[in-house]
mmCIF file of C-alpha atoms in Angstrom:
data_model
loop_
_atom_site.group_PDB
_atom_site.id
_atom_site.type_symbol
_atom_site.label_atom_id
_atom_site.label_comp_id
_atom_site.label_asym_id
_atom_site.label_seq_id
_atom_site.Cartn_x
_atom_site.Cartn_y
_atom_site.Cartn_z
ATOM 1 C CA UNK A 2 -83.412 38.371 -16.780
ATOM 2 C CA UNK A 3 -81.602 35.517 -18.708
ATOM 3 C CA UNK A 4 -81.204 32.537 -16.727
ATOM 4 C CA UNK A 5 -77.673 31.049 -16.564
ATOM 5 C CA UNK A 6 -77.655 27.455 -17.461
ATOM 6 C CA UNK A 7 -75.767 25.177 -14.932
ATOM 7 C CA UNK A 8 -72.450 23.730 -16.294
ATOM 8 C CA UNK A 9 -72.482 20.141 -17.322
ATOM 9 C CA UNK A 10 -70.340 17.608 -15.560
ATOM 10 C CA UNK A 11 -68.107 17.397 -18.618
ATOM 11 C CA UNK A 12 -67.559 21.110 -18.625
ATOM 12 C CA UNK A 13 -66.763 21.139 -14.859
ATOM 13 C CA UNK A 14 -64.117 18.354 -15.497
ATOM 14 C CA UNK A 15 -62.629 20.297 -18.385
ATOM 15 C CA UNK A 16 -62.249 23.461 -16.212
ATOM 16 C CA UNK A 17 -60.693 21.534 -13.420
ATOM 17 C CA UNK A 18 -58.164 20.043 -15.804
ATOM 18 C CA UNK A 19 -57.231 23.410 -17.240
ATOM 19 C CA UNK A 20 -56.643 24.815 -13.782
ATOM 20 C CA UNK A 21 -54.058 22.013 -12.973
ATOM 21 C CA UNK A 22 -52.484 21.724 -16.274
ATOM 22 C CA UNK A 23 -49.867 24.617 -16.037
ATOM 23 C CA UNK A 24 -48.992 24.103 -12.452
ATOM 24 C CA UNK A 25 -48.175 20.413 -13.136
ATOM 25 C CA UNK A 26 -45.918 21.400 -16.099
ATOM 26 C CA UNK A 27 -44.145 23.844 -13.837
ATOM 27 C CA UNK A 28 -43.650 21.371 -11.163
ATOM 28 C CA UNK A 29 -42.327 18.828 -13.605
ATOM 29 C CA UNK A 30 -39.722 21.277 -15.064
ATOM 30 C CA UNK A 31 -38.549 22.131 -11.396
ATOM 31 C CA UNK A 32 -38.041 18.547 -10.567
ATOM 32 C CA UNK A 33 -36.004 18.024 -13.726
ATOM 33 C CA UNK A 34 -33.948 21.054 -12.962
ATOM 34 C CA UNK A 35 -33.282 20.009 -9.434
ATOM 35 C CA UNK A 36 -32.327 16.548 -10.559
ATOM 36 C CA UNK A 37 -29.778 17.982 -13.022
ATOM 37 C CA UNK A 38 -28.182 20.179 -10.307
ATOM 38 C CA UNK A 39 -27.929 16.992 -7.990
ATOM 39 C CA UNK A 40 -26.385 14.832 -10.591
ATOM 40 C CA UNK A 41 -23.762 17.557 -11.591
ATOM 41 C CA UNK A 42 -22.806 17.986 -7.805
ATOM 42 C CA UNK A 43 -22.506 14.277 -7.477
ATOM 43 C CA UNK A 44 -20.078 14.009 -10.488
ATOM 44 C CA UNK A 45 -18.097 17.054 -9.144
ATOM 45 C CA UNK A 46 -17.661 15.484 -5.786
ATOM 46 C CA UNK A 47 -16.931 12.003 -7.150
ATOM 47 C CA UNK A 48 -14.098 13.059 -9.501
ATOM 48 C CA UNK A 49 -11.431 14.125 -6.935
ATOM 49 C CA UNK A 50 -12.054 11.077 -4.750
ATOM 50 C CA UNK A 51 -11.432 8.816 -7.783
ATOM 51 C CA UNK A 52 -8.300 10.655 -8.659
ATOM 52 C CA UNK A 53 -7.131 10.496 -5.092
ATOM 53 C CA UNK A 54 -7.422 6.767 -4.632
ATOM 54 C CA UNK A 55 -5.791 6.099 -8.162
ATOM 55 C CA UNK A 56 -8.740 4.131 -9.369
ATOM 56 C CA UNK A 57 -8.824 5.755 -12.743
ATOM 57 C CA UNK A 58 -5.252 4.838 -13.395
ATOM 58 C CA UNK A 59 -3.804 1.792 -11.594
ATOM 59 C CA UNK A 60 -0.338 2.510 -12.660
ATOM 60 C CA UNK A 61 -0.324 6.093 -11.547
ATOM 61 C CA UNK A 62 2.477 6.877 -8.946
ATOM 62 C CA UNK A 63 1.172 7.495 -5.355
ATOM 63 C CA UNK A 64 0.464 11.059 -4.427
ATOM 64 C CA UNK A 65 2.925 12.550 -1.824
ATOM 65 C CA UNK A 66 1.252 15.010 0.696
ATOM 66 C CA UNK A 67 3.689 17.655 2.192
ATOM 67 C CA UNK A 68 3.514 20.583 4.468
ATOM 68 C CA UNK A 69 5.728 22.510 2.115
ATOM 69 C CA UNK A 70 4.316 25.958 3.138
ATOM 70 C CA UNK A 71 5.360 25.142 6.873
ATOM 71 C CA UNK A 72 8.911 23.885 6.158
ATOM 72 C CA UNK A 73 12.057 25.549 7.121
ATOM 73 C CA UNK A 74 15.222 25.312 5.082
ATOM 74 C CA UNK A 75 17.415 22.395 5.691
ATOM 75 C CA UNK A 76 21.021 21.584 4.780
ATOM 76 C CA UNK A 77 21.270 20.361 1.032
ATOM 77 C CA UNK A 78 23.219 17.308 2.350
ATOM 78 C CA UNK A 79 22.766 14.597 4.980
ATOM 79 C CA UNK A 80 23.078 16.220 8.460
ATOM 80 C CA UNK A 81 25.243 13.283 9.646
ATOM 81 C CA UNK A 82 28.054 14.741 7.427
ATOM 82 C CA UNK A 83 27.817 18.256 9.120
ATOM 83 C CA UNK A 84 31.169 17.691 10.940
ATOM 84 C CA UNK A 85 32.805 17.046 7.596
ATOM 85 C CA UNK A 86 31.410 20.049 5.914
ATOM 86 C CA UNK A 87 33.316 23.068 5.052
ATOM 87 C CA UNK A 88 32.445 26.483 3.296
ATOM 88 C CA UNK A 89 35.386 27.031 1.014
ATOM 89 C CA UNK A 90 33.875 30.049 -0.826
ATOM 90 C CA UNK A 91 31.474 32.292 0.962
ATOM 91 C CA UNK A 92 28.535 34.477 -0.078
ATOM 92 C CA UNK A 93 29.651 37.966 -1.333
ATOM 93 C CA UNK A 94 28.394 40.338 1.301
ATOM 94 C CA UNK A 95 29.226 44.120 0.469
ATOM 95 C CA UNK A 96 29.106 44.842 4.184
ATOM 96 C CA UNK A 97 31.771 42.132 5.011
ATOM 97 C CA UNK A 98 35.473 42.870 5.565
ATOM 98 C CA UNK A 99 37.784 43.271 2.561
ATOM 99 C CA UNK A 100 39.212 39.929 3.108
ATOM 100 C CA UNK A 101 35.863 38.202 3.280
ATOM 101 C CA UNK A 102 34.677 39.871 0.141
ATOM 102 C CA UNK A 103 37.988 38.838 -1.734
ATOM 103 C CA UNK A 104 37.374 35.243 -0.628
ATOM 104 C CA UNK A 105 33.838 35.454 -1.928
ATOM 105 C CA UNK A 106 34.999 36.279 -5.562
ATOM 106 C CA UNK A 107 34.950 33.406 -8.118
ATOM 107 C CA UNK A 108 37.607 33.760 -10.658
ATOM 108 C CA UNK A 109 37.972 32.342 -14.142
ATOM 109 C CA UNK A 110 40.267 33.586 -16.945
ATOM 110 C CA UNK A 111 41.035 36.727 -15.033
ATOM 111 C CA UNK A 112 37.305 37.386 -14.815
ATOM 112 C CA UNK A 113 35.879 38.045 -11.342
ATOM 113 C CA UNK A 114 32.197 37.156 -10.353
ATOM 114 C CA UNK A 115 30.695 37.762 -6.996
ATOM 115 C CA UNK A 116 29.463 34.495 -5.304
ATOM 116 C CA UNK A 117 25.709 34.540 -4.861
ATOM 117 C CA UNK A 118 25.784 31.365 -2.858
ATOM 118 C CA UNK A 119 28.180 29.107 -0.883
ATOM 119 C CA UNK A 120 30.566 26.551 -2.099
ATOM 120 C CA UNK A 121 30.270 23.502 0.181
ATOM 121 C CA UNK A 122 32.920 20.779 0.368
ATOM 122 C CA UNK A 123 33.117 17.429 2.169
ATOM 123 C CA UNK A 124 36.853 16.972 2.430
ATOM 124 C CA UNK A 125 37.050 17.138 -1.329
ATOM 125 C CA UNK A 126 34.928 13.976 -1.791
ATOM 126 C CA UNK A 127 31.722 13.486 -3.837
ATOM 127 C CA UNK A 128 28.567 13.577 -1.620
ATOM 128 C CA UNK A 129 24.840 13.201 -2.137
ATOM 129 C CA UNK A 130 22.914 16.482 -2.641
ATOM 130 C CA UNK A 131 19.544 16.841 -1.086
ATOM 131 C CA UNK A 132 16.553 19.131 -1.780
ATOM 132 C CA UNK A 133 16.618 21.780 1.094
ATOM 133 C CA UNK A 134 12.805 22.196 0.778
ATOM 134 C CA UNK A 135 9.863 20.593 -0.949
ATOM 135 C CA UNK A 136 9.058 22.265 -4.254
ATOM 136 C CA UNK A 137 9.062 22.075 -8.144
ATOM 137 C CA UNK A 138 12.006 21.712 -10.260
ATOM 138 C CA UNK A 139 11.837 24.606 -12.632
ATOM 139 C CA UNK A 140 15.039 24.410 -14.482
ATOM 140 C CA UNK A 141 17.785 21.850 -15.239
ATOM 141 C CA UNK A 142 21.043 22.782 -17.045
ATOM 142 C CA UNK A 143 23.561 20.242 -18.033
ATOM 143 C CA UNK A 144 26.987 21.927 -18.666
ATOM 144 C CA UNK A 145 30.028 19.833 -19.047
ATOM 145 C CA UNK A 146 32.194 22.920 -18.254
ATOM 146 C CA UNK A 147 30.414 24.106 -15.051
ATOM 147 C CA UNK A 148 28.627 20.895 -14.076
ATOM 148 C CA UNK A 149 24.817 20.393 -14.019
ATOM 149 C CA UNK A 150 22.652 22.827 -12.209
ATOM 150 C CA UNK A 151 19.113 22.287 -10.674
ATOM 151 C CA UNK A 152 16.592 25.137 -9.717
ATOM 152 C CA UNK A 153 13.778 24.407 -7.376
ATOM 153 C CA UNK A 154 10.983 26.767 -6.452
ATOM 154 C CA UNK A 155 9.192 26.585 -3.182
ATOM 155 C CA UNK A 156 5.757 27.468 -1.792
ATOM 156 C CA UNK A 157 7.045 30.466 0.399
ATOM 157 C CA UNK A 158 8.755 32.545 -2.252
ATOM 158 C CA UNK A 159 12.054 30.921 -1.821
ATOM 159 C CA UNK A 160 14.030 29.427 -4.749
ATOM 160 C CA UNK A 161 17.161 27.059 -4.248
ATOM 161 C CA UNK A 162 19.934 26.562 -6.734
ATOM 162 C CA UNK A 163 22.331 23.558 -6.737
ATOM 163 C CA UNK A 164 25.279 23.726 -8.918
ATOM 164 C CA UNK A 165 28.359 21.654 -9.804
ATOM 165 C CA UNK A 166 26.414 18.356 -9.893
ATOM 166 C CA UNK A 167 26.545 15.021 -11.667
ATOM 167 C CA UNK A 168 24.451 12.026 -11.784
ATOM 168 C CA UNK A 169 21.202 14.012 -11.865
ATOM 169 C CA UNK A 170 18.001 12.260 -10.319
ATOM 170 C CA UNK A 171 15.402 14.809 -11.241
ATOM 171 C CA UNK A 172 14.158 16.566 -14.305
ATOM 172 C CA UNK A 173 12.263 19.872 -14.994
ATOM 173 C CA UNK A 174 8.764 19.625 -13.820
ATOM 174 C CA UNK A 175 9.397 17.189 -11.118
ATOM 175 C CA UNK A 176 7.792 17.698 -7.690
ATOM 176 C CA UNK A 177 10.345 16.891 -4.949
ATOM 177 C CA UNK A 178 10.121 16.512 -1.232
ATOM 178 C CA UNK A 179 12.499 17.897 1.366
ATOM 179 C CA UNK A 180 15.576 15.612 1.771
ATOM 180 C CA UNK A 181 15.166 13.935 -1.633
ATOM 181 C CA UNK A 182 18.344 13.102 -3.448
ATOM 182 C CA UNK A 183 18.769 15.327 -6.629
ATOM 183 C CA UNK A 184 22.316 14.381 -7.550
ATOM 184 C CA UNK A 185 26.010 14.184 -6.544
ATOM 185 C CA UNK A 186 28.400 16.992 -5.932
ATOM 186 C CA UNK A 187 31.423 17.069 -8.306
ATOM 187 C CA UNK A 188 34.206 19.241 -9.630
ATOM 188 C CA UNK A 189 34.192 21.416 -12.626
ATOM 189 C CA UNK A 190 36.423 23.222 -14.914
ATOM 190 C CA UNK A 191 34.872 26.689 -14.422
ATOM 191 C CA UNK A 192 35.533 26.737 -10.707
ATOM 192 C CA UNK A 193 38.619 24.301 -10.483
ATOM 193 C CA UNK A 194 39.915 25.896 -7.401
ATOM 194 C CA UNK A 195 37.101 24.523 -5.277
ATOM 195 C CA UNK A 196 37.607 21.075 -6.211
ATOM 196 C CA UNK A 197 34.630 18.618 -5.613
ATOM 197 C CA UNK A 198 31.968 20.852 -4.099
ATOM 198 C CA UNK A 199 28.288 21.912 -4.146
ATOM 199 C CA UNK A 200 27.437 25.474 -5.341
ATOM 200 C CA UNK A 201 24.415 26.298 -3.243
ATOM 201 C CA UNK A 202 22.262 29.467 -3.642
ATOM 202 C CA UNK A 203 19.093 30.648 -1.844
ATOM 203 C CA UNK A 204 16.811 33.328 -3.457
ATOM 204 C CA UNK A 205 13.856 35.160 -1.879
ATOM 205 C CA UNK A 206 11.462 36.786 -4.289
ATOM 206 C CA UNK A 207 14.154 36.641 -6.921
ATOM 207 C CA UNK A 208 16.916 38.058 -5.006
ATOM 208 C CA UNK A 209 19.979 36.147 -3.651
ATOM 209 C CA UNK A 210 20.372 36.129 0.057
ATOM 210 C CA UNK A 211 23.118 34.534 2.199
ATOM 211 C CA UNK A 212 22.339 30.941 2.866
ATOM 212 C CA UNK A 213 24.076 31.380 6.335
ATOM 213 C CA UNK A 214 21.323 33.690 7.305
ATOM 214 C CA UNK A 215 18.886 30.722 7.203
ATOM 215 C CA UNK A 216 21.186 27.713 8.077
ATOM 216 C CA UNK A 217 23.698 27.226 10.941
ATOM 217 C CA UNK A 218 26.711 26.721 8.852
#
């Protein structure tokens, strides 16, 4: 039989190096991969914190936290004026009496339009108009004939509309909080009969509803 020659020390060292070479490579790749994931997560977690404390932009306005989804509709004016408030033109309800339906018709140039909201007066005087809920201003219309109009969308599917305004304090895209001033009630030529008033509408999922059903007018 052929006698196998024992391996020399150099051959043994070479064999041992080959045995550990690829595991070491794999371990190194794994460490680099884990490090990349850790670094990515650190950056993601850091970003919102920096934005929240305003460190990235010292001139940025402070963020206002609201519980908009838990809010309930409030009066679109200062509640201290509630005793002076009057509904001079009501929401048009098809189930109301004939007299009430007639009083809820808006007339201009012998054209009748059903009132989709209520016309609010404060003894015929201008008054501050407030956002009834927190939300986003989605539309602002400035009309010299009808007065300015502001539409605000809210977190619960509600939309409020404020018409016959002047001295607007908001613009499209603004985030407003409940009770924030958005303008002043005024008179307009389209509905001159109402005098100085606020035209106020509430819509649920795109459909007008009677504001009286949500507020204690």
